Every structure is written in structure tokens, then in C-alpha cells.
PDB file of N, CA and C in Angstrom:
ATOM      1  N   UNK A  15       0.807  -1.189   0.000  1.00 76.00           N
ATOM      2  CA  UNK A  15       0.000   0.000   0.000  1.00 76.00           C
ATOM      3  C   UNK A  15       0.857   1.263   0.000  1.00 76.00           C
ATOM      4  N   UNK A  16       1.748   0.860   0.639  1.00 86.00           N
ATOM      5  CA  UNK A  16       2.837   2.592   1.079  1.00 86.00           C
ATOM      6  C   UNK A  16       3.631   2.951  -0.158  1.00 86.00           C
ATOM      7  N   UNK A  17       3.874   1.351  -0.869  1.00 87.00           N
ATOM      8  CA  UNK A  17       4.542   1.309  -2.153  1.00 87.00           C
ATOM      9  C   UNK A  17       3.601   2.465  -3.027  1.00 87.00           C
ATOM     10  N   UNK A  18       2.151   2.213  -3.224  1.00 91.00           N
ATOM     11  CA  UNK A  18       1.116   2.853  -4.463  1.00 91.00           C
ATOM     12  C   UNK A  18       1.397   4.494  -3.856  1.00 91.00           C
ATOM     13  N   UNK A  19       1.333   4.475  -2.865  1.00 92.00           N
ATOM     14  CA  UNK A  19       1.275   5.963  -2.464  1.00 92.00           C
ATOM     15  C   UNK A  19       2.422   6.481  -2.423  1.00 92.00           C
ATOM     16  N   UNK A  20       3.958   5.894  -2.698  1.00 93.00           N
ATOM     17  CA  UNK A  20       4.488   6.662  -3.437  1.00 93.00           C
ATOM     18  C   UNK A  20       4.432   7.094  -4.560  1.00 93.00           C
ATOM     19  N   UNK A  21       4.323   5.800  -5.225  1.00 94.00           N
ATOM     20  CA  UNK A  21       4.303   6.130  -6.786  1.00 94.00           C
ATOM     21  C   UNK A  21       2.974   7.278  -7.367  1.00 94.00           C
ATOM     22  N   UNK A  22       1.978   7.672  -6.378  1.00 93.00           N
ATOM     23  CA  UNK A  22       0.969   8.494  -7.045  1.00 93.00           C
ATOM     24  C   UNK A  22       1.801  10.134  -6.352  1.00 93.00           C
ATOM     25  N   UNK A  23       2.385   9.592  -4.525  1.00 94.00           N
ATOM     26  CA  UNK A  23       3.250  11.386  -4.766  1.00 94.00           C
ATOM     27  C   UNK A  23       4.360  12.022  -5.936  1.00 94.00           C
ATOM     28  N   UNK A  24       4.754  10.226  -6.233  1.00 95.00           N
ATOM     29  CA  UNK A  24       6.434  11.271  -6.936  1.00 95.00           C
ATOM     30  C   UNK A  24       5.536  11.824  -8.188  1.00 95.00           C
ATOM     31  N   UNK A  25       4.790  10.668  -8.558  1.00 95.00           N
ATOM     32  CA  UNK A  25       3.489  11.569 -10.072  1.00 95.00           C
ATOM     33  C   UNK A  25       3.316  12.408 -10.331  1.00 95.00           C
ATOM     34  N   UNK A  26       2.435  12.809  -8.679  1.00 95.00           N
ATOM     35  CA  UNK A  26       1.993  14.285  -8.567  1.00 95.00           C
ATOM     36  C   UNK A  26       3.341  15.188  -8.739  1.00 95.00           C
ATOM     37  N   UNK A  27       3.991  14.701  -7.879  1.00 96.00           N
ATOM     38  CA  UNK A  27       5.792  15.761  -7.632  1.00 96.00           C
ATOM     39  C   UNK A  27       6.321  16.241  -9.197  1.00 96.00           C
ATOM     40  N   UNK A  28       6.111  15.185  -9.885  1.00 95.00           N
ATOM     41  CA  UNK A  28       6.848  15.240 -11.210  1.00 95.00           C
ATOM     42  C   UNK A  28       5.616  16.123 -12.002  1.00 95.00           C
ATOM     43  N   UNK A  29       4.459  15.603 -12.142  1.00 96.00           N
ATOM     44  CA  UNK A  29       3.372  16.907 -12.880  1.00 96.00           C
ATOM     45  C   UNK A  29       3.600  18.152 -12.345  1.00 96.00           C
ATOM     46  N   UNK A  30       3.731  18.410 -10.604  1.00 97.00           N
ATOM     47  CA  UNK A  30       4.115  19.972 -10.160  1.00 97.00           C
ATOM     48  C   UNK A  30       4.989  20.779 -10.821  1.00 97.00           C
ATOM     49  N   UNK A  31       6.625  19.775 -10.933  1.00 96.00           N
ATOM     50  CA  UNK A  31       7.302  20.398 -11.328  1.00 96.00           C
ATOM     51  C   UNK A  31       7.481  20.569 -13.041  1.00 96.00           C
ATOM     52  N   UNK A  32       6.468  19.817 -14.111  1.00 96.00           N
ATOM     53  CA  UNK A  32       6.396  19.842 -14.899  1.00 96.00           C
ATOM     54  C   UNK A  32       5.674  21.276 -15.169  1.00 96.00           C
ATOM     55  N   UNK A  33       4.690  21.778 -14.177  1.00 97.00           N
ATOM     56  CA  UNK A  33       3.624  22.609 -14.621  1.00 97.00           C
ATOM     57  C   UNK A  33       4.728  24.006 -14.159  1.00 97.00           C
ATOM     58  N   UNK A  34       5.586  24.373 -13.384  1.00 97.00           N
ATOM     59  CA  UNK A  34       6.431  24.849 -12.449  1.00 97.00           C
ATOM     60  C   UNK A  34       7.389  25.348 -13.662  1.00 97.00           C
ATOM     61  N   UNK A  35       8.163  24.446 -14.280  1.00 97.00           N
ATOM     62  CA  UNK A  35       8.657  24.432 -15.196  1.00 97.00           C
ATOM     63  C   UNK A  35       7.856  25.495 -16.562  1.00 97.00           C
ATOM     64  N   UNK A  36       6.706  25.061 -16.768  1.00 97.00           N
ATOM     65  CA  UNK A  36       5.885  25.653 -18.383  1.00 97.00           C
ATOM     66  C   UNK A  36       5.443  26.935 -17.652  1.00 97.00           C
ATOM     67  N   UNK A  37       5.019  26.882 -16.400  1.00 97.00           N
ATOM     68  CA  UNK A  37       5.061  28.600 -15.805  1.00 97.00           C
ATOM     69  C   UNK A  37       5.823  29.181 -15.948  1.00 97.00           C
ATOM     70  N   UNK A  38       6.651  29.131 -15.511  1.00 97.00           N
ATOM     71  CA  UNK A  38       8.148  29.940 -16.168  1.00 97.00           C
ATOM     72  C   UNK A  38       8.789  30.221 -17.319  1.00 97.00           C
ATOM     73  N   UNK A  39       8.563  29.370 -18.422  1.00 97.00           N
ATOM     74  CA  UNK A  39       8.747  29.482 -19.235  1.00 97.00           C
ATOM     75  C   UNK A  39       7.515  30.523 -19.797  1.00 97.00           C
ATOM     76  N   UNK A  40       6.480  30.168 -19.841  1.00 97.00           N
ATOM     77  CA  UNK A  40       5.850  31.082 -20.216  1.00 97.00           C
ATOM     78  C   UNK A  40       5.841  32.413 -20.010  1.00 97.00           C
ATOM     79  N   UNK A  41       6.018  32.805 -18.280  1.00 97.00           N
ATOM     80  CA  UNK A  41       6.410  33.423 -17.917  1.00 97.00           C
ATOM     81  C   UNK A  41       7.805  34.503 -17.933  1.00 97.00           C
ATOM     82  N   UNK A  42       8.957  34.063 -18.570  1.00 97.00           N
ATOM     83  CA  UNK A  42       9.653  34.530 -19.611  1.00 97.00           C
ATOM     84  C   UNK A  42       9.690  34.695 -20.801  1.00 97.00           C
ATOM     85  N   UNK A  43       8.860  33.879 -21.382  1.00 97.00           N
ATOM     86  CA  UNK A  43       8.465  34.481 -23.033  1.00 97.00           C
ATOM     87  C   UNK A  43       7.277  35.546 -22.632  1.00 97.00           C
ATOM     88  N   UNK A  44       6.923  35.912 -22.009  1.00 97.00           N
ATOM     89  CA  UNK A  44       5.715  37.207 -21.616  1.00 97.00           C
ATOM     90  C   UNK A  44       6.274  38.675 -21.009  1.00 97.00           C
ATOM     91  N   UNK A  45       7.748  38.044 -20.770  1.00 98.00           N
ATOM     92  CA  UNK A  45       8.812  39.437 -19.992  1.00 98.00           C
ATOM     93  C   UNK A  45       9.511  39.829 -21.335  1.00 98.00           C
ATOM     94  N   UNK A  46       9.644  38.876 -22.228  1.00 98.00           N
ATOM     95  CA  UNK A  46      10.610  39.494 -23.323  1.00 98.00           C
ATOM     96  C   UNK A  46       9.646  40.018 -24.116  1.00 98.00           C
ATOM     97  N   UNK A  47       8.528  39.659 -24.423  1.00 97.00           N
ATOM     98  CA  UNK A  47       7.392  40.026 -25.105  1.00 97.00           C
ATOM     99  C   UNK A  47       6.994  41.743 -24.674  1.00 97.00           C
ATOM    100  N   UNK A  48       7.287  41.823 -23.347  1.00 98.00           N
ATOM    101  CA  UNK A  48       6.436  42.650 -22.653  1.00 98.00           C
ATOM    102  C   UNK A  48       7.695  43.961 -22.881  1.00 98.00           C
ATOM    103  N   UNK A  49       9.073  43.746 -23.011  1.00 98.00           N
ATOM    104  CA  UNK A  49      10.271  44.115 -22.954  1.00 98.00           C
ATOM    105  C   UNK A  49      10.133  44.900 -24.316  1.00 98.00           C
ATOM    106  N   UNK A  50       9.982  43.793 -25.623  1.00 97.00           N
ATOM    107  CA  UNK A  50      10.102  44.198 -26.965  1.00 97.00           C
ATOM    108  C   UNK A  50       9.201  45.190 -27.283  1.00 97.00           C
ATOM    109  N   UNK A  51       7.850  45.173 -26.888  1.00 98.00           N
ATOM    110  CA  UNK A  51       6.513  45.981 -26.484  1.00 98.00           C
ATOM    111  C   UNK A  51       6.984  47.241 -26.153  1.00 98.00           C
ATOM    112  N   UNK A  52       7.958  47.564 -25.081  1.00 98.00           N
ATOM    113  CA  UNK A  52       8.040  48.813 -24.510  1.00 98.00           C
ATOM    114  C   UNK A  52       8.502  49.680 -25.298  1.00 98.00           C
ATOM    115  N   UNK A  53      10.039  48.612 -25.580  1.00 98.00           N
ATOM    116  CA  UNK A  53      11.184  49.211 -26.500  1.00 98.00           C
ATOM    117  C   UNK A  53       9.963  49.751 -27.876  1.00 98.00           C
ATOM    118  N   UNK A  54       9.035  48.774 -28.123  1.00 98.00           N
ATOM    119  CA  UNK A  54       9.100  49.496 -29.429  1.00 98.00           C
ATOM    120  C   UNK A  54       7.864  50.937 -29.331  1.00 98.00           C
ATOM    121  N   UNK A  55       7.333  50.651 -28.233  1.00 98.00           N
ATOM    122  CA  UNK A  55       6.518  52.198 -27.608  1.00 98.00           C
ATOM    123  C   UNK A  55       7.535  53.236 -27.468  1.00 98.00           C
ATOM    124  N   UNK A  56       8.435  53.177 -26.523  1.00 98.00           N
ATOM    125  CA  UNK A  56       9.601  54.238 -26.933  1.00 98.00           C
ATOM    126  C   UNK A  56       9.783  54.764 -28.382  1.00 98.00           C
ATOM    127  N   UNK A  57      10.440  53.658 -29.223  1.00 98.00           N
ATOM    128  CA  UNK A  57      10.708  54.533 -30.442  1.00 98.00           C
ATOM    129  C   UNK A  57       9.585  55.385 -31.225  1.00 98.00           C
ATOM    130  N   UNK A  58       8.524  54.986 -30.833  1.00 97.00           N
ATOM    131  CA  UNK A  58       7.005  55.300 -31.492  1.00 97.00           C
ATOM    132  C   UNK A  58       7.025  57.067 -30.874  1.00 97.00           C
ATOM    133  N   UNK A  59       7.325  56.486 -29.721  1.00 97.00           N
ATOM    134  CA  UNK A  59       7.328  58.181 -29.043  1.00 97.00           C
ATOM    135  C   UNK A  59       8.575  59.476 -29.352  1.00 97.00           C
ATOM    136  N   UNK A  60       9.373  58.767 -29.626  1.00 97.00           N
ATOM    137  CA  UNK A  60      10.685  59.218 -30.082  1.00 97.00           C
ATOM    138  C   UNK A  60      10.255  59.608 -31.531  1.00 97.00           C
ATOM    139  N   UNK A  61       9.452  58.701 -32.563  1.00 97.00           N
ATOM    140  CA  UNK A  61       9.135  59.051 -34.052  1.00 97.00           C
ATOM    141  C   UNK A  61       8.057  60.141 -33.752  1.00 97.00           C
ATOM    142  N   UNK A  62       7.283  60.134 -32.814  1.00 96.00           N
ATOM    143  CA  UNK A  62       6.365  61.175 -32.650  1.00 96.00           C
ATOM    144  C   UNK A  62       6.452  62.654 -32.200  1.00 96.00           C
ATOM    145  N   UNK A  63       7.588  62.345 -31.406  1.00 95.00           N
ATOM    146  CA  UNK A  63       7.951  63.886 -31.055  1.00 95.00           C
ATOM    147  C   UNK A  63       8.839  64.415 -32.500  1.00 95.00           C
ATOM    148  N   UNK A  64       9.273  63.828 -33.206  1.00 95.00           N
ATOM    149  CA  UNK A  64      10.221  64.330 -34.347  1.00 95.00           C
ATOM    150  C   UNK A  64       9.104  64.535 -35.375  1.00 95.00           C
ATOM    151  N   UNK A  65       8.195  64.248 -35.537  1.00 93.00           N
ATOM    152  CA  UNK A  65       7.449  64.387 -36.579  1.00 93.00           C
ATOM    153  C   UNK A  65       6.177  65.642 -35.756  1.00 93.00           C
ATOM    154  N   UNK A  66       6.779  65.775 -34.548  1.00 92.00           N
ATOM    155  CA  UNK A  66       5.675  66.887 -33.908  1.00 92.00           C
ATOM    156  C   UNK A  66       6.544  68.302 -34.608  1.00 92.00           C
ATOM    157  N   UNK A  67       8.023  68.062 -34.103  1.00 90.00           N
ATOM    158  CA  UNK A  67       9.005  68.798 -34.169  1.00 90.00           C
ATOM    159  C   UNK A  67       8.970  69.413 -35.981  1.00 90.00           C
ATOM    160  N   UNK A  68       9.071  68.531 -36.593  1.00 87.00           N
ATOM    161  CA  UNK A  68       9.170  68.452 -38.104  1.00 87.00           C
ATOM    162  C   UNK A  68       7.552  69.505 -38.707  1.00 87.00           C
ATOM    163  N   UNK A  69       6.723  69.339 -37.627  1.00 86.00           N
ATOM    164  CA  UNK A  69       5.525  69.444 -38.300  1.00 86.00           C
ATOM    165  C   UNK A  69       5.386  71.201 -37.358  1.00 86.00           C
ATOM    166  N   UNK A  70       6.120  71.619 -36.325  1.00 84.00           N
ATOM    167  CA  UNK A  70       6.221  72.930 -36.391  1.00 84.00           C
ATOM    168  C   UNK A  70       6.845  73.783 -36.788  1.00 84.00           C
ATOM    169  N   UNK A  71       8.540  73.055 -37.478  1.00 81.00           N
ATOM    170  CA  UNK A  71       9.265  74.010 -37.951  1.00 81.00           C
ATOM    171  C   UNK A  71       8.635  74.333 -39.378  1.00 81.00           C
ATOM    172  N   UNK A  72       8.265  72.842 -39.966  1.00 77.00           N
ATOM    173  CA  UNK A  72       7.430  73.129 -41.604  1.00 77.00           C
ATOM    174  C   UNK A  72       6.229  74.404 -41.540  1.00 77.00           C
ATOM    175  N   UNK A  73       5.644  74.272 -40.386  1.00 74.00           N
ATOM    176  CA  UNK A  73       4.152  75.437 -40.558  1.00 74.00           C
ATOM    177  C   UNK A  73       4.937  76.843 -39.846  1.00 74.00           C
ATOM    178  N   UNK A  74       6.035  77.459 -39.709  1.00 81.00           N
ATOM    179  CA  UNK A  74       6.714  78.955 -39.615  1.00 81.00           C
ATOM    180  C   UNK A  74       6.154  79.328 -40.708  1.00 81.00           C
ATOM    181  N   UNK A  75       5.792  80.461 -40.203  1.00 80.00           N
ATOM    182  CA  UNK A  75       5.983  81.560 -40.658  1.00 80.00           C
ATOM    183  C   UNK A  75       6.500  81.959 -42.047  1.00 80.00           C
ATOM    184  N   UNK A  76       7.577  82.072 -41.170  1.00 79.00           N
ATOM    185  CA  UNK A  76       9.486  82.720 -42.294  1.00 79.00           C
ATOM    186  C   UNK A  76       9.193  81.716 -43.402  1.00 79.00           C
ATOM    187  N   UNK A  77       9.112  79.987 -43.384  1.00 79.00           N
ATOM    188  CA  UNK A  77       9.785  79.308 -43.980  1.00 79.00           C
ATOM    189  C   UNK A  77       9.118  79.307 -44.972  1.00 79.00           C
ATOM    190  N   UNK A  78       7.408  79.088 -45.015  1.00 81.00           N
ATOM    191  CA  UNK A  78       6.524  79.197 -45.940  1.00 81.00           C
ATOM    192  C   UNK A  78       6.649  80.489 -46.427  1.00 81.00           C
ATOM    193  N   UNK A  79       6.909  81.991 -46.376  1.00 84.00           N
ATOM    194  CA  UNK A  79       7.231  83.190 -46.724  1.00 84.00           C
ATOM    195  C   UNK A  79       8.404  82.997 -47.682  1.00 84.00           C
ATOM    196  N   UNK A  80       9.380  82.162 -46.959  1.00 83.00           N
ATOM    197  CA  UNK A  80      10.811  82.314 -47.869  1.00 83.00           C
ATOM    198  C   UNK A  80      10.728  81.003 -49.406  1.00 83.00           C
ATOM    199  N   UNK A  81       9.748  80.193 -48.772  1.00 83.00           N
ATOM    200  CA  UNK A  81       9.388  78.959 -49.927  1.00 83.00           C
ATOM    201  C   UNK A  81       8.258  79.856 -51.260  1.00 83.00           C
ATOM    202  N   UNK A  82       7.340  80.681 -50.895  1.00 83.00           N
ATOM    203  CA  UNK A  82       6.708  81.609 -51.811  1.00 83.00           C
ATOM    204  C   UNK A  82       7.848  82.552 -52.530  1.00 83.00           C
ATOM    205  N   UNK A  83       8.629  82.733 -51.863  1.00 86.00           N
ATOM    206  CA  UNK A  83       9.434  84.164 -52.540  1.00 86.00           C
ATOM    207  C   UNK A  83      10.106  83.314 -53.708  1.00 86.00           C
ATOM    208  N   UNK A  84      11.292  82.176 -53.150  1.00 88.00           N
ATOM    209  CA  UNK A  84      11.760  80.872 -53.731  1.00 88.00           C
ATOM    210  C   UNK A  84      11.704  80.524 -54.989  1.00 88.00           C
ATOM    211  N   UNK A  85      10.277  79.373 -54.631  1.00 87.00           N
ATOM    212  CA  UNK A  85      10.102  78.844 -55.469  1.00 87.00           C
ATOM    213  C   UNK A  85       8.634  79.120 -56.657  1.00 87.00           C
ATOM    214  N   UNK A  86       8.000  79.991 -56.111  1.00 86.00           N
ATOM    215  CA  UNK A  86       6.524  80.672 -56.331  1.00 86.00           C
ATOM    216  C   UNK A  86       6.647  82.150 -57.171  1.00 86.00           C
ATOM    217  N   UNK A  87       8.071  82.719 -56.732  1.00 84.00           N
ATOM    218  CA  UNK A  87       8.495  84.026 -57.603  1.00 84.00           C
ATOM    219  C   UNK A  87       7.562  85.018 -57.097  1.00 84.00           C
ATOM    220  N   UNK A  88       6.935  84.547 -55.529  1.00 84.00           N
ATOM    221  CA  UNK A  88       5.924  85.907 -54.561  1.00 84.00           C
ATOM    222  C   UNK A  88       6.923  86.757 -54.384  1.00 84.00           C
ATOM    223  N   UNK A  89       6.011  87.831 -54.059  1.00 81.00           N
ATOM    224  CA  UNK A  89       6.763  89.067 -53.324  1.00 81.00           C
ATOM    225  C   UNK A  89       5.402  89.839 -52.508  1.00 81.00           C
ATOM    226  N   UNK A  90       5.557  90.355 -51.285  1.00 80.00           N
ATOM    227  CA  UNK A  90       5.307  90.729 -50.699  1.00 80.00           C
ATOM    228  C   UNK A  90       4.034  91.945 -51.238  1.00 80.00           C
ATOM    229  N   UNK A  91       2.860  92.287 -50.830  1.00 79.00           N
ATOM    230  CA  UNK A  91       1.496  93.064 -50.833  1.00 79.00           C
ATOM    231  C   UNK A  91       1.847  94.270 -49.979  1.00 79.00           C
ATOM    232  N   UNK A  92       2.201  95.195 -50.881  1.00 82.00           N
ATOM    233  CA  UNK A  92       2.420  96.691 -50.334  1.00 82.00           C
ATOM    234  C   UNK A  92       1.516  97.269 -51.203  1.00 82.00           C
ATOM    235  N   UNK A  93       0.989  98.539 -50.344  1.00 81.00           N
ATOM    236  CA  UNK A  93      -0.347  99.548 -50.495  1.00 81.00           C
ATOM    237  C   UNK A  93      -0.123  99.860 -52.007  1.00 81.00           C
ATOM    238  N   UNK A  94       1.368 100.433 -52.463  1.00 81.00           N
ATOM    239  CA  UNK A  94       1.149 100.859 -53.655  1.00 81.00           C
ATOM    240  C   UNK A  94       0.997  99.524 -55.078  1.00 81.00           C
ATOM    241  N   UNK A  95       0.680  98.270 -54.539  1.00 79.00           N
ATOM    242  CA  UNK A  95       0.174  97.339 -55.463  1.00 79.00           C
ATOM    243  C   UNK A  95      -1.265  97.172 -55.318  1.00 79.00           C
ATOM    244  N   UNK A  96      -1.484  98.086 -54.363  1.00 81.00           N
ATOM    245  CA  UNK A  96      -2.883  97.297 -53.967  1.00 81.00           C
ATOM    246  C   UNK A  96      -3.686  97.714 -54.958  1.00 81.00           C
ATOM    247  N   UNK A  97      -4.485  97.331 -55.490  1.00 81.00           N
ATOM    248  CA  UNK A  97      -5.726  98.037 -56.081  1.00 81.00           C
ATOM    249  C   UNK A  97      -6.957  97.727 -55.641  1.00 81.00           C
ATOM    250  N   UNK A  98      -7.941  98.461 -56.066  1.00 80.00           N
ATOM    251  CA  UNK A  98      -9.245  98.464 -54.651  1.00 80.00           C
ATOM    252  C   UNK A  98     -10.279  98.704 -56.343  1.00 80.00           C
ATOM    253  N   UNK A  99     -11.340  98.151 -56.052  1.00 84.00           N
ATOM    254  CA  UNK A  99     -12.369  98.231 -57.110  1.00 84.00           C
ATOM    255  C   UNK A  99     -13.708  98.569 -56.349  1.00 84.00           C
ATOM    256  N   UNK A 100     -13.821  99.322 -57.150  1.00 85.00           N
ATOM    257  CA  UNK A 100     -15.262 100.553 -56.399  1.00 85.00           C
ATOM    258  C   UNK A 100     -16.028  99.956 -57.094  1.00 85.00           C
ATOM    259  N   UNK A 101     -17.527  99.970 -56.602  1.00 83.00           N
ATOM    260  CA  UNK A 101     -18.980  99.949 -57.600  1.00 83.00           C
ATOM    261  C   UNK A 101     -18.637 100.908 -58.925  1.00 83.00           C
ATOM    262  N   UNK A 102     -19.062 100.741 -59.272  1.00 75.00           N
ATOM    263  CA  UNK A 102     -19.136 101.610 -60.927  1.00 75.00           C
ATOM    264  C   UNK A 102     -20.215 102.952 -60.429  1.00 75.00           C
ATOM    265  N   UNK A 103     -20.845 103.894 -60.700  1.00 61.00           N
ATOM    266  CA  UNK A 103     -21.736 104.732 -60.884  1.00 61.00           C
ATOM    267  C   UNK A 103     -22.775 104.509 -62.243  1.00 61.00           C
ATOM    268  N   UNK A 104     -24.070 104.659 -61.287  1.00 55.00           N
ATOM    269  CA  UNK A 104     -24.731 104.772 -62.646  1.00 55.00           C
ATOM    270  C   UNK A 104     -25.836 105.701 -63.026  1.00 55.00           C
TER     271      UNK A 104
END
């Protein structure tokens, strides 16, 4: 009898440490998972502030002013270009 009731503890002993074992493992493929996850939230945030950055120096002022003068051949709206159109008289 004492014989069966080992053989059903070491069983159990050996399924514990079988299950003990796949916890952990799992449990480290879920830390590197969780690791690679972060790292790649960082760079996301890192691409986001540069494209925040990118997306206020592009909307200046100056730069769009100096890209019209450039490449557009603008020049600047002074009074004596202005012309003004009245109703007609009738």
C-alpha cells in the first residue's frame, strides 16, 4: 500500500514540477514580449515627437514666406500694389 502511495506522490511531484517548469517558461516568453513591447513604444514616441518637431518648424511663418518668394516668384502686398475696385456709378 505505502509502495502505491508513493508512486501516485512522486506523479503528482513530477506533474508539479512539470507545470512549475511551463510557468516559467511562459512566464519569460511574456517578460521578453512585454520588454520588446516597450522598446518598441519608446521609439514610437521618439518618431512622434520628431514628426511633432518636423511638423512645427514646416508650418513657420518665415519658412513658408521664404518657400513663396523661392520657389513661387511671390513678393510681398504693399499699399502701392494694392488696387481696390469701387462699384461703378450709374
Amino acid at each position: 500500500m505505502s509502495g502505491k502511495i508513493n508512486i501516485v506522490l512522486t506523479a503528482l511531484l513530477v506533474l508539479c514540477a512539470l507545470s512549475l517548469v511551463k510557468s516559467q517558461y511562459q512566464a519569460r516568453h511574456l517578460f521578453i514580449e512585454l520588454e520588446r513591447t516597450q522598446s518598441q513604444a519608446r521609439q514610437l514616441d521618439i518618431e512622434w515627437a520628431q514628426l511633432q518637431l518636423d511638423q512645427s518648424t514646416l508650418g513657420k511663418h518665415a519658412r513658408i514666406e521664404e518657400i513663396a518668394r523661392r520657389d513661387l516668384s511671390m513678393t510681398q502686398l504693399t499699399p502701392a500694389r494694392t488696387q481696390y475696385l469701387t462699384e461703378g456709378e450709374k
